[in-house]
Coordinates of C-alpha atoms in Angstrom, one line a residue:
Chain A
M1 CA 139.3 147.1 90.3
I2 CA 142.0 146.2 92.7
G3 CA 139.6 146.8 95.6
N4 CA 137.3 144.1 94.2
F5 CA 140.1 141.6 94.0
P6 CA 139.3 139.9 97.3
Y7 CA 135.6 139.5 96.3
I8 CA 136.7 137.8 93.1
I9 CA 139.0 135.4 95.0
A10 CA 136.2 134.6 97.4
I11 CA 133.7 133.8 94.7
L12 CA 136.3 131.8 92.8
L13 CA 136.9 129.7 95.9
V14 CA 133.2 129.1 96.3
I15 CA 132.9 128.0 92.7
L16 CA 136.0 125.8 93.0
G17 CA 134.5 124.2 96.1
I18 CA 131.1 123.6 94.4
Y19 CA 133.0 122.1 91.4
A20 CA 134.7 119.6 93.7
L21 CA 131.4 118.8 95.4
L22 CA 129.7 118.0 92.1
F23 CA 132.5 116.3 90.1
K24 CA 134.8 114.6 92.6
R25 CA 134.1 111.0 93.5
N26 CA 136.4 110.7 96.6
L27 CA 134.8 111.4 99.9
I28 CA 137.8 113.2 101.3
K29 CA 137.9 115.5 98.2
I30 CA 134.2 116.2 98.7
V31 CA 135.1 117.3 102.3
I32 CA 137.9 119.5 100.9
G33 CA 135.3 121.0 98.5
I34 CA 133.1 121.9 101.4
D35 CA 136.0 123.5 103.1
L36 CA 136.8 125.6 100.1
V37 CA 133.2 126.9 99.9
E38 CA 133.5 127.7 103.6
T39 CA 136.8 129.5 103.2
G40 CA 135.4 131.5 100.3
V41 CA 132.4 132.6 102.3
N42 CA 134.6 133.5 105.3
L43 CA 136.9 135.5 103.1
F44 CA 133.9 137.3 101.7
L45 CA 132.7 138.2 105.2
V46 CA 136.0 139.5 106.3
T47 CA 136.4 141.5 103.1
L48 CA 133.0 143.1 103.7
G49 CA 134.2 144.7 107.0
Y50 CA 137.6 145.9 105.7
R51 CA 138.2 149.6 105.4
N52 CA 141.2 151.0 103.5
S53 CA 144.1 151.6 105.9
G54 CA 141.8 150.8 108.8
I55 CA 142.9 149.7 112.3
A56 CA 141.8 147.0 114.6
P57 CA 138.5 147.9 116.3
I58 CA 139.7 148.2 119.9
Y59 CA 138.5 151.5 121.4
T60 CA 140.8 151.8 124.3
Y61 CA 144.1 152.4 122.5
A62 CA 142.7 153.6 119.2
P63 CA 144.3 156.8 117.7
K64 CA 141.7 159.5 116.9
A65 CA 140.4 160.1 113.4
K66 CA 141.5 156.8 111.9
P67 CA 139.0 154.5 110.3
M68 CA 138.4 151.2 112.1
V69 CA 137.5 148.0 110.3
L70 CA 134.0 146.7 111.1
P71 CA 134.1 144.3 114.1
T72 CA 130.8 142.6 113.3
P73 CA 131.9 140.6 110.2
Q74 CA 134.9 139.5 112.1
A75 CA 132.7 138.1 114.9
L76 CA 130.6 136.4 112.3
T77 CA 133.6 134.9 110.6
L78 CA 134.9 133.6 114.0
T79 CA 131.5 131.9 114.6
S80 CA 131.5 130.5 111.1
I81 CA 135.0 129.1 111.5
V82 CA 134.1 127.3 114.7
I83 CA 130.9 125.8 113.1
G84 CA 133.0 124.8 110.1
L85 CA 135.4 123.0 112.3
A86 CA 132.6 121.0 113.8
T87 CA 131.1 120.1 110.4
T88 CA 134.4 119.1 108.9
A89 CA 135.2 116.9 111.9
L90 CA 131.8 115.2 111.7
L91 CA 132.1 114.7 107.9
L92 CA 135.5 113.2 108.2
S93 CA 134.4 110.8 111.0
F94 CA 131.5 109.7 108.7
A95 CA 134.1 109.2 106.0
I96 CA 136.2 107.0 108.3
F97 CA 133.2 104.9 109.2
I98 CA 132.2 104.5 105.6
Y99 CA 135.8 103.4 104.8
R100 CA 135.6 100.8 107.5
H101 CA 132.3 99.4 106.2
Y102 CA 133.0 99.4 102.5
K103 CA 136.8 99.5 102.2
T104 CA 136.6 102.3 99.7
L105 CA 136.1 106.1 99.5
D106 CA 134.8 106.1 96.0
V107 CA 131.2 107.4 95.9
N108 CA 130.4 105.2 92.9
K109 CA 131.2 102.0 94.7
I110 CA 129.1 102.9 97.8
K111 CA 125.6 102.6 96.6
E112 CA 123.4 100.8 99.0
L113 CA 121.1 103.8 99.1
R114 CA 119.7 104.3 95.6
G115 CA 116.2 104.9 94.2
Chain B
M1 CA 104.8 134.2 137.1
N2 CA 105.1 137.3 135.1
A3 CA 108.8 137.0 135.0
L4 CA 108.5 133.4 133.8
I5 CA 106.1 134.5 130.9
F6 CA 108.4 137.4 130.1
N7 CA 111.5 135.1 129.9
A8 CA 109.7 132.1 128.3
P9 CA 111.1 132.7 124.8
V10 CA 114.7 132.5 125.8
L11 CA 114.1 129.7 128.3
L12 CA 112.7 127.7 125.5
I13 CA 116.1 127.7 123.9
A14 CA 118.1 127.7 127.2
I15 CA 116.5 124.7 128.9
P16 CA 117.1 122.1 126.2
L17 CA 120.6 123.6 125.6
L18 CA 121.4 123.2 129.3
G19 CA 119.9 119.8 129.3
A20 CA 121.9 118.7 126.3
F21 CA 125.2 119.4 128.1
A22 CA 124.1 118.1 131.5
V23 CA 122.7 114.8 130.2
P24 CA 126.1 113.1 129.6
L25 CA 127.3 114.2 133.1
I26 CA 124.2 112.8 134.8
G27 CA 124.4 109.7 132.7
R28 CA 127.8 108.9 134.2
I29 CA 126.2 108.8 137.7
S30 CA 123.1 106.8 136.9
V31 CA 121.2 105.8 133.8
P32 CA 117.6 105.8 135.3
L33 CA 118.4 109.3 136.8
R34 CA 119.4 110.5 133.4
R35 CA 116.2 109.3 131.9
I36 CA 114.2 111.1 134.6
F37 CA 116.3 114.3 133.9
T38 CA 115.8 114.1 130.2
G39 CA 112.1 113.6 130.6
L40 CA 111.9 116.5 133.0
I41 CA 113.7 118.8 130.6
A42 CA 111.4 117.7 127.8
L43 CA 108.3 118.5 130.0
L44 CA 109.7 121.8 131.0
T45 CA 110.4 122.7 127.4
T46 CA 106.9 121.8 126.4
A47 CA 105.5 123.9 129.3
C48 CA 107.6 126.9 128.1
A49 CA 106.4 126.3 124.6
G50 CA 102.8 126.4 125.9
L51 CA 103.5 129.6 127.8
V52 CA 105.1 131.3 124.7
A53 CA 102.2 130.3 122.5
A54 CA 99.5 131.3 124.9
H55 CA 101.2 134.7 125.4
V56 CA 101.6 135.4 121.7
F57 CA 98.1 134.3 120.7
T58 CA 96.6 136.5 123.4
S59 CA 98.7 139.6 122.7
A60 CA 98.0 141.7 119.6
A61 CA 101.5 142.5 118.5
P62 CA 104.6 140.2 118.1
I63 CA 106.6 140.0 121.4
T64 CA 110.3 140.8 121.3
Y65 CA 112.9 139.6 123.8
V66 CA 116.2 141.5 124.0
L67 CA 119.2 139.6 125.1
G68 CA 121.9 141.4 127.0
G69 CA 120.4 144.6 128.4
M70 CA 117.4 146.8 127.9
A71 CA 115.8 147.6 124.6
T72 CA 117.2 151.1 124.5
L73 CA 120.3 151.5 122.4
P74 CA 123.6 153.0 123.5
L75 CA 125.4 156.0 121.9
G76 CA 122.4 157.1 119.9
M77 CA 122.5 154.2 117.5
H78 CA 119.7 154.3 115.0
F79 CA 119.2 150.6 114.5
P80 CA 119.0 147.6 116.8
I81 CA 122.4 146.0 117.4
R82 CA 121.3 143.7 120.1
I83 CA 120.4 140.0 119.7
I84 CA 116.7 139.9 119.6
L85 CA 114.2 137.1 119.8
E86 CA 111.0 138.0 118.0
V87 CA 107.9 135.8 118.4
D88 CA 104.8 136.4 116.2
G89 CA 101.9 134.1 115.5
M90 CA 103.8 132.0 113.0
S91 CA 106.7 131.4 115.4
A92 CA 104.3 130.4 118.1
F93 CA 102.6 128.0 115.8
M94 CA 105.9 126.4 114.9
V95 CA 106.9 126.2 118.6
I96 CA 103.7 124.2 119.4
L97 CA 104.4 121.9 116.5
T98 CA 108.0 121.3 117.5
A99 CA 107.2 120.8 121.2
L100 CA 104.5 118.2 120.2
V101 CA 107.0 116.2 118.1
L102 CA 109.9 116.5 120.6
I103 CA 108.0 115.3 123.6
T104 CA 106.4 112.3 121.9
A105 CA 109.7 111.3 120.3
I106 CA 111.8 111.6 123.5
F107 CA 109.4 109.4 125.5
Y108 CA 109.2 106.9 122.6
S109 CA 113.1 106.8 122.6
F110 CA 113.4 105.6 126.2
P111 CA 112.2 102.0 125.7
Y112 CA 113.3 102.1 122.0
W113 CA 116.9 102.8 123.0
R114 CA 117.0 100.8 126.2
R115 CA 119.0 97.8 125.1
R116 CA 121.6 99.8 123.1
S117 CA 124.6 101.6 124.4
G118 CA 125.3 105.3 123.8
G119 CA 122.1 106.6 125.4
N120 CA 124.0 109.5 126.9
M121 CA 125.1 110.9 123.6
Y122 CA 121.8 110.1 122.0
E123 CA 119.8 112.1 124.5
A124 CA 122.3 114.9 124.5
L125 CA 122.2 115.3 120.7
F126 CA 118.4 115.0 120.8
L127 CA 118.0 117.9 123.2
L128 CA 120.6 119.9 121.2
L129 CA 118.6 119.3 118.1
G130 CA 115.5 120.5 119.9
A131 CA 117.3 123.7 121.1
G132 CA 118.4 124.4 117.5
I133 CA 114.9 124.0 116.1
F134 CA 113.4 126.3 118.7
G135 CA 116.2 128.8 118.1
M136 CA 115.5 128.9 114.4
E137 CA 111.8 129.5 115.1
L138 CA 112.2 132.2 117.7
T139 CA 115.2 134.3 116.6
G140 CA 114.7 137.8 115.1
D141 CA 118.3 138.0 113.8
L142 CA 119.5 136.5 110.6
F143 CA 122.9 135.5 111.8
N144 CA 121.5 133.7 114.8
F145 CA 119.2 131.9 112.4
F146 CA 122.3 130.7 110.6
V147 CA 123.9 129.6 113.9
F148 CA 120.8 127.6 115.0
L149 CA 120.5 126.2 111.5
E150 CA 124.0 124.8 111.8
I151 CA 123.3 123.5 115.3
T152 CA 120.3 121.5 113.9
S153 CA 122.5 120.3 111.0
I154 CA 125.2 119.0 113.3
A155 CA 122.9 117.4 115.9
A156 CA 120.6 115.9 113.2
C157 CA 123.5 114.4 111.3
G158 CA 125.0 113.0 114.5
L159 CA 121.7 111.3 115.1
I160 CA 121.2 110.1 111.5
G161 CA 124.6 108.4 111.7
F162 CA 124.2 107.3 115.3
R163 CA 124.1 103.6 114.4
A164 CA 127.7 103.6 113.3
W165 CA 127.7 99.8 113.0
Q166 CA 125.5 100.1 109.9
G167 CA 127.2 101.2 106.7
K168 CA 124.0 102.6 105.3
S169 CA 123.4 105.0 108.1
Q170 CA 126.9 106.5 107.6
E171 CA 126.3 106.9 104.0
A172 CA 123.0 108.7 104.7
A173 CA 124.7 110.8 107.3
F174 CA 127.5 111.9 105.1
K175 CA 125.2 112.8 102.2
T176 CA 122.9 114.7 104.5
M177 CA 125.7 116.6 106.2
T178 CA 127.2 117.6 102.9
L179 CA 123.9 119.1 101.7
Y180 CA 123.1 120.6 105.0
T181 CA 126.5 122.3 105.2
V182 CA 126.2 123.6 101.6
S183 CA 122.8 125.0 102.4
G184 CA 124.1 126.6 105.6
L185 CA 127.0 128.2 103.7
F186 CA 124.6 129.6 101.1
V187 CA 122.5 131.1 103.9
L188 CA 125.7 132.7 105.3
L189 CA 126.7 134.1 101.9
A190 CA 123.2 135.6 101.5
I191 CA 123.5 137.1 105.0
G192 CA 126.9 138.5 104.1
L193 CA 125.4 140.1 101.0
L194 CA 122.5 141.7 102.9
Y195 CA 124.9 142.9 105.7
G196 CA 127.2 144.4 103.1
E197 CA 124.2 146.3 101.6
Y198 CA 122.3 147.4 104.7
D199 CA 124.7 147.2 107.7
G200 CA 122.3 145.2 109.7
L201 CA 121.5 141.6 110.7
N202 CA 118.2 142.1 112.4
I203 CA 115.3 140.7 110.3
A204 CA 113.0 143.6 111.2
Y205 CA 115.7 146.2 110.4
L206 CA 116.5 144.6 107.1
A207 CA 112.9 144.3 106.2
A208 CA 112.3 148.0 106.9
H209 CA 115.2 149.0 104.6
I210 CA 115.2 146.4 101.9
G211 CA 114.7 147.8 98.4
G212 CA 114.7 144.9 96.0
S213 CA 118.0 145.7 94.2
M214 CA 120.0 143.1 92.2
V215 CA 122.1 142.1 95.3
D216 CA 118.8 141.5 97.2
K217 CA 117.6 139.3 94.5
I218 CA 120.8 137.3 94.5
A219 CA 120.6 136.9 98.3
L220 CA 117.0 135.8 97.9
G221 CA 117.9 133.2 95.3
L222 CA 120.6 131.8 97.7
L223 CA 118.2 131.8 100.6
L224 CA 115.4 130.1 98.6
T225 CA 117.7 127.4 97.3
A226 CA 119.3 126.7 100.6
L227 CA 116.2 126.6 102.7
A228 CA 114.2 124.6 100.1
M229 CA 117.2 122.2 100.1
K230 CA 117.1 121.8 103.8
A231 CA 113.3 121.4 103.8
G232 CA 113.7 118.5 101.3
A233 CA 111.8 120.0 98.3
V234 CA 112.3 118.3 95.0
P235 CA 114.7 118.6 93.1
M236 CA 117.0 119.1 96.2
H237 CA 115.4 116.2 98.0
M238 CA 118.2 113.6 97.5
W239 CA 119.2 113.5 101.2
A240 CA 115.6 113.3 102.6
P241 CA 114.6 109.7 101.9
D242 CA 118.1 108.5 103.0
A243 CA 118.1 110.5 106.2
Y244 CA 114.5 109.8 107.2
G245 CA 114.9 106.1 106.2
E246 CA 118.2 105.5 108.0
A247 CA 117.7 107.5 111.2
P248 CA 116.3 105.8 114.2
A249 CA 112.5 106.0 114.1
P250 CA 111.9 108.7 116.7
I251 CA 114.7 110.8 115.1
A252 CA 113.0 110.5 111.7
A253 CA 109.9 112.1 113.4
V254 CA 112.0 115.0 114.7
L255 CA 113.8 115.4 111.3
V256 CA 110.3 116.1 109.8
A257 CA 109.9 118.9 112.4
N258 CA 113.5 120.1 111.5
S259 CA 112.6 120.3 107.8
Q260 CA 109.5 122.3 108.7
A261 CA 111.6 124.7 110.7
S262 CA 113.6 125.3 107.5
L263 CA 110.3 125.8 105.7
Y264 CA 109.4 128.3 108.4
G265 CA 112.7 130.1 107.7
L266 CA 111.8 130.2 104.0
F267 CA 108.3 131.6 104.6
R268 CA 109.8 134.2 107.0
V269 CA 112.3 135.3 104.4
L270 CA 109.7 135.5 101.6
F271 CA 106.9 137.2 103.5
T272 CA 108.5 139.2 106.3
L273 CA 112.0 140.0 105.0
Y274 CA 111.1 140.7 101.4
G275 CA 107.4 141.1 101.3
L276 CA 106.2 143.1 98.4
T277 CA 109.6 144.5 97.4
I278 CA 109.9 141.6 94.9
S279 CA 107.5 140.2 92.3
V280 CA 105.3 138.0 94.5
T281 CA 103.5 136.4 91.6
A282 CA 106.7 135.1 90.0
L283 CA 108.0 133.8 93.4
G284 CA 104.6 132.3 94.2
W285 CA 104.8 130.4 90.9
I286 CA 108.3 129.2 91.7
L287 CA 107.0 127.8 95.0
I288 CA 104.0 126.2 93.2
T289 CA 106.3 124.6 90.6
L290 CA 108.6 123.2 93.4
A291 CA 105.4 122.0 95.2
L292 CA 104.0 120.2 92.2
L293 CA 107.3 118.5 91.5
T294 CA 107.7 117.5 95.1
I295 CA 104.2 116.0 95.3
F296 CA 104.7 114.1 92.0
V297 CA 108.2 112.8 92.6
G298 CA 107.5 112.0 96.3
V299 CA 104.4 109.9 95.6
T300 CA 105.7 108.1 92.6
M301 CA 109.0 107.2 94.3
A302 CA 107.0 106.0 97.3
L303 CA 105.1 103.6 95.0
I304 CA 108.2 101.5 94.2
Q305 CA 109.8 101.2 97.6
S306 CA 110.0 97.9 99.5
D307 CA 111.7 99.3 102.6
I308 CA 109.0 100.5 105.0
K309 CA 110.9 103.5 106.5
R310 CA 112.1 104.6 103.1
L311 CA 108.5 104.4 101.8
I312 CA 107.2 106.6 104.6
A313 CA 110.2 108.9 104.0
Y314 CA 109.0 109.5 100.4
G315 CA 105.5 110.0 101.7
A316 CA 106.9 112.7 104.0
V317 CA 108.7 114.4 101.1
S318 CA 105.5 114.6 99.1
Q319 CA 103.7 116.3 102.0
I320 CA 106.3 119.1 101.9
G321 CA 104.8 119.8 98.5
Y322 CA 101.3 120.4 99.9
M323 CA 102.6 123.0 102.3
L324 CA 104.6 124.7 99.6
L325 CA 101.5 124.6 97.3
G326 CA 99.2 126.3 99.9
V327 CA 101.7 128.9 100.9
G328 CA 102.8 129.4 97.2
V329 CA 99.3 130.3 96.2
G330 CA 99.1 132.5 99.3
L331 CA 102.3 134.3 98.3
A332 CA 101.2 134.8 94.7
T333 CA 97.9 136.4 95.9
S334 CA 99.4 138.4 98.7
A335 CA 99.7 141.6 96.7
G336 CA 96.0 141.7 95.8
H337 CA 94.8 140.2 99.1
Q338 CA 92.2 138.0 97.6
P339 CA 90.3 136.1 100.4
F340 CA 91.1 132.6 99.0
G341 CA 94.8 133.4 99.3
L342 CA 94.4 133.5 103.0
V343 CA 92.5 130.2 103.0
A344 CA 95.4 128.7 101.0
M345 CA 97.9 130.1 103.5
Q346 CA 95.8 128.6 106.4
G347 CA 95.6 125.3 104.6
G348 CA 99.4 125.1 103.9
I349 CA 100.2 126.1 107.5
F350 CA 97.6 123.9 109.1
H351 CA 99.1 121.0 107.0
M352 CA 102.4 121.6 108.6
I353 CA 101.2 120.5 112.1
N354 CA 99.0 117.8 110.6
D355 CA 101.9 116.4 108.7
A356 CA 104.2 116.5 111.8
A357 CA 101.6 114.6 113.7
C358 CA 100.7 112.0 111.1
V359 CA 104.1 111.4 109.6
G360 CA 105.5 111.3 113.2
L361 CA 102.9 108.7 114.0
L362 CA 103.8 106.7 110.9
F363 CA 107.5 106.7 111.7
L364 CA 106.9 105.8 115.4
S365 CA 104.6 102.9 114.5
A366 CA 107.1 101.8 111.7
G367 CA 109.7 101.7 114.5
A368 CA 107.5 99.4 116.5
V369 CA 106.9 97.2 113.4
I370 CA 110.5 97.0 112.5
R371 CA 111.4 96.0 116.1
A372 CA 108.7 93.3 116.1
A373 CA 109.4 91.9 112.6
G374 CA 113.2 92.2 112.7
T375 CA 113.3 93.5 109.1
R376 CA 112.5 96.6 107.2
N377 CA 111.7 94.8 104.0
L378 CA 107.9 94.8 103.3
N379 CA 108.2 91.6 101.3
R380 CA 109.5 89.7 104.3
M381 CA 107.0 90.8 106.9
G382 CA 103.4 89.9 107.4
G383 CA 100.7 89.0 109.9
L384 CA 101.8 91.5 112.4
G385 CA 98.2 92.6 113.1
H386 CA 97.7 89.4 115.2
D387 CA 100.3 90.5 117.7
L388 CA 100.3 94.2 117.4
P389 CA 96.7 95.2 117.0
W390 CA 97.1 98.7 118.4
T391 CA 100.1 99.5 116.3
A392 CA 98.1 98.4 113.3
V393 CA 95.4 100.8 114.3
F394 CA 97.9 103.6 114.8
F395 CA 99.5 102.9 111.5
M396 CA 96.1 102.9 109.8
I397 CA 95.2 106.3 111.4
G398 CA 98.5 107.8 110.3
S399 CA 98.3 106.6 106.7
F400 CA 94.6 107.6 106.3
A401 CA 95.5 111.1 107.7
L402 CA 98.5 111.3 105.3
A403 CA 96.3 110.4 102.4
G404 CA 93.7 112.9 103.4
I405 CA 90.7 110.7 104.3
P406 CA 88.1 112.1 106.6
P407 CA 87.7 112.3 109.6
F408 CA 91.5 112.6 110.1
N409 CA 93.5 115.8 110.2
G410 CA 95.1 115.5 106.8
F411 CA 91.7 115.8 105.2
A412 CA 90.9 119.0 107.0
S413 CA 94.0 120.8 105.8
K414 CA 94.1 119.3 102.3
L415 CA 90.5 120.3 101.7
M416 CA 91.4 123.9 102.4
I417 CA 94.3 123.6 100.0
Y418 CA 92.2 122.0 97.3
E419 CA 89.4 124.6 97.6
S420 CA 91.7 127.6 97.5
T421 CA 94.2 126.4 94.8
F422 CA 91.2 125.5 92.6
R423 CA 90.1 129.1 92.7
Y424 CA 93.6 130.1 91.7
S425 CA 94.2 127.6 89.0
P426 CA 92.1 124.3 88.8
I427 CA 95.0 122.2 87.5
L428 CA 96.9 122.7 90.8
A429 CA 94.0 121.1 92.8
V430 CA 93.7 118.3 90.3
I431 CA 97.4 117.3 90.7
A432 CA 97.2 117.7 94.5
I433 CA 94.2 115.4 94.7
L434 CA 95.8 112.9 92.3
G435 CA 98.9 112.8 94.6
S436 CA 96.7 112.0 97.6
I437 CA 94.9 109.2 95.9
L438 CA 98.1 107.6 94.8
L439 CA 99.5 108.0 98.4
L440 CA 96.4 106.1 99.7
A441 CA 97.1 103.3 97.3
V442 CA 100.7 103.1 98.5
F443 CA 99.7 102.9 102.2
V444 CA 97.0 100.3 101.5
K445 CA 99.7 98.1 100.1
V446 CA 102.0 98.7 103.1
F447 CA 99.2 98.0 105.5
Q448 CA 98.2 94.8 103.7
S449 CA 101.7 93.4 103.5
A450 CA 102.8 94.3 107.0
F451 CA 99.8 93.7 109.2
L452 CA 97.4 91.3 107.3
G453 CA 97.8 87.7 106.4
P454 CA 98.9 84.7 108.5
R455 CA 101.5 85.0 111.3
L456 CA 105.1 84.5 110.1
G457 CA 107.2 82.6 112.7
A458 CA 107.1 83.3 116.4
P459 CA 104.8 85.9 118.0
A460 CA 106.2 89.4 117.7
A461 CA 107.3 91.6 120.6
R462 CA 104.7 94.3 121.5
P463 CA 105.8 97.9 121.9
S464 CA 106.3 98.8 125.6
G465 CA 104.5 101.3 127.7
W466 CA 106.1 104.6 126.7
M467 CA 106.2 103.7 123.0
F468 CA 102.5 103.0 123.2
A469 CA 101.8 106.2 125.0
A470 CA 103.8 108.3 122.5
M471 CA 102.0 106.7 119.5
G472 CA 98.6 107.1 121.3
T473 CA 99.2 110.8 122.0
L474 CA 100.0 111.5 118.3
A475 CA 96.9 109.4 117.3
V476 CA 94.7 111.4 119.6
V477 CA 96.1 114.7 118.1
V478 CA 95.5 113.4 114.6
I479 CA 91.9 112.5 115.4
A480 CA 91.2 115.7 117.4
F481 CA 92.5 118.0 114.7
G482 CA 90.4 116.0 112.2
L483 CA 87.2 116.2 114.2
F484 CA 87.4 119.8 115.3
P485 CA 89.4 121.6 112.5
G486 CA 87.4 124.8 112.9
F487 CA 88.5 125.3 116.5
F488 CA 92.2 124.7 115.8
V489 CA 92.2 126.8 112.6
H490 CA 90.6 129.6 114.5
T491 CA 92.9 129.5 117.6
I492 CA 96.3 128.7 116.2
V493 CA 96.4 128.6 112.4
T494 CA 94.7 131.8 111.5
P495 CA 97.0 134.0 113.7
A496 CA 100.0 132.2 112.1
A497 CA 98.7 132.7 108.6
K498 CA 97.8 136.3 109.2
A499 CA 101.2 137.0 110.8
L500 CA 102.9 136.0 107.6
W501 CA 100.3 137.2 105.1
M502 CA 99.6 140.7 106.4
G503 CA 101.7 141.0 109.5
R504 CA 104.9 142.4 108.0
D505 CA 104.4 145.9 109.3
A506 CA 103.6 144.7 112.8
Y507 CA 106.7 142.5 112.7
I508 CA 108.9 145.5 111.7
G509 CA 107.1 147.9 114.1
A510 CA 107.7 145.6 117.1
V511 CA 111.4 146.2 116.8
M512 CA 111.8 149.5 114.9
G513 CA 108.9 151.2 116.7
G514 CA 106.1 153.0 114.9

């Protein structure tokens, strides 16, 4: 049970993020929601590669006969974090431009594009 | 020459990627030089696409390209750990489609964007988007697919919101980016699930080992939702009309190709990754339901629009439904291998390139119309046929092709879809035909209000040379595909359809051997 704890946290973060996406009306909070989903997914990936009492996967100085954590999910997570940075920056810059045009961040008040 | 053909798949990604980062530097030296450079990059990319396609269509098995060293594996590994590009008939078909749209859109952009600033960034993002789309179509690795998916998301949203002086475009860009990011993260979550179960990211390796467990089904659900969302299928289409409508006209044409790349990803997952390990009939019906909803909602929403770009955007959404319908019927029959299933696949896949050409043509001519009329509101434009006779002809060709009127290309592919879906279940064909007829009504209305009637005000500005050439090229493609459908179906569509429908073992064998 305790071994599954990180997975539960990861899925909880994803669900929280999706909740924020669906029910929050402030653009910044929507961006935070996306960040939460992303964090949840990243945590999930890192957890996948974790081995109990494992060591860092560096061959040169590794002591013999100790399990290593998987390096691939860490590489995936690193890539995903970089992509997440780009998307968050882009989303926030759109939010800034929207604020300049409409003087509000409330989704309900920005409705030029409907129907 | 052999080395060039051998390396063509990776060059197809590398050339536009290099171009994207070199363009802003060259633009600082001289703007005309930058345009020549971008044009050259686009031409080189198209040449590479041609090479890849010619190579794949003439060789029997899918070609693989291994990045970083030889194909043999170190330390007695039993599964491929390298980054692999894998090109089969379907990928080659998508590459042709993307190259066609990219080259026409970039040449159209030169005069279209001449009087505005920011051309450096515009062309850089454009080439980056192209590199991302090619990457999605060529990669044989699920994680790379995710990376290229995110590259297209970021570049596409940068371009949708490029006109930062308009509030609407920012709104559309924010909405689109939100949905693209969520779909990207769903894909990543699904990749994580599959990796956790099978310890691999290579599509062929996963396909060889996948068993259809509960975790696989959850991953499939995530992938299906995410990729259908990014392709703009109803009920996840909210971003599509905004994005197509608010993006600059040539970008809207490229966004259609981008949506189709996601559709390609969906088909690759369904046919190659999962194949018969899941219930294909149930999944086929899910696709068919999505397809019918998409056709119905797209067409009815197009009826009530008064903004010309938004109207075409809903038309483009409805066309995604036809592709899903054809391929959905193909998927549902892929277990029994009924012959009409292959025809449905061919129809759906042929419709992808037809749609890219005719919707692209419509968006490009709408761009010329908007430039001439100074407005996007159909109620405030009229009489443009006097000053823009050729644009009127191009628009008419595009709308007839979209509505499936012979002798244009839309008719050829839609007829294949009608025939084969009728064999599967007559009601499907009836709804599809009804959608086409309504679409014709919509576009007759647009044509009448934009081009016919007396001149309003001063004579309108004609589209300049490259814009005309780009629209002309797409119009020629639309007519050629409509007049000689047999030839094109035989040379490019059938290998693509067969690669998906019955090529799963060949795709796996090309990487895993045997």
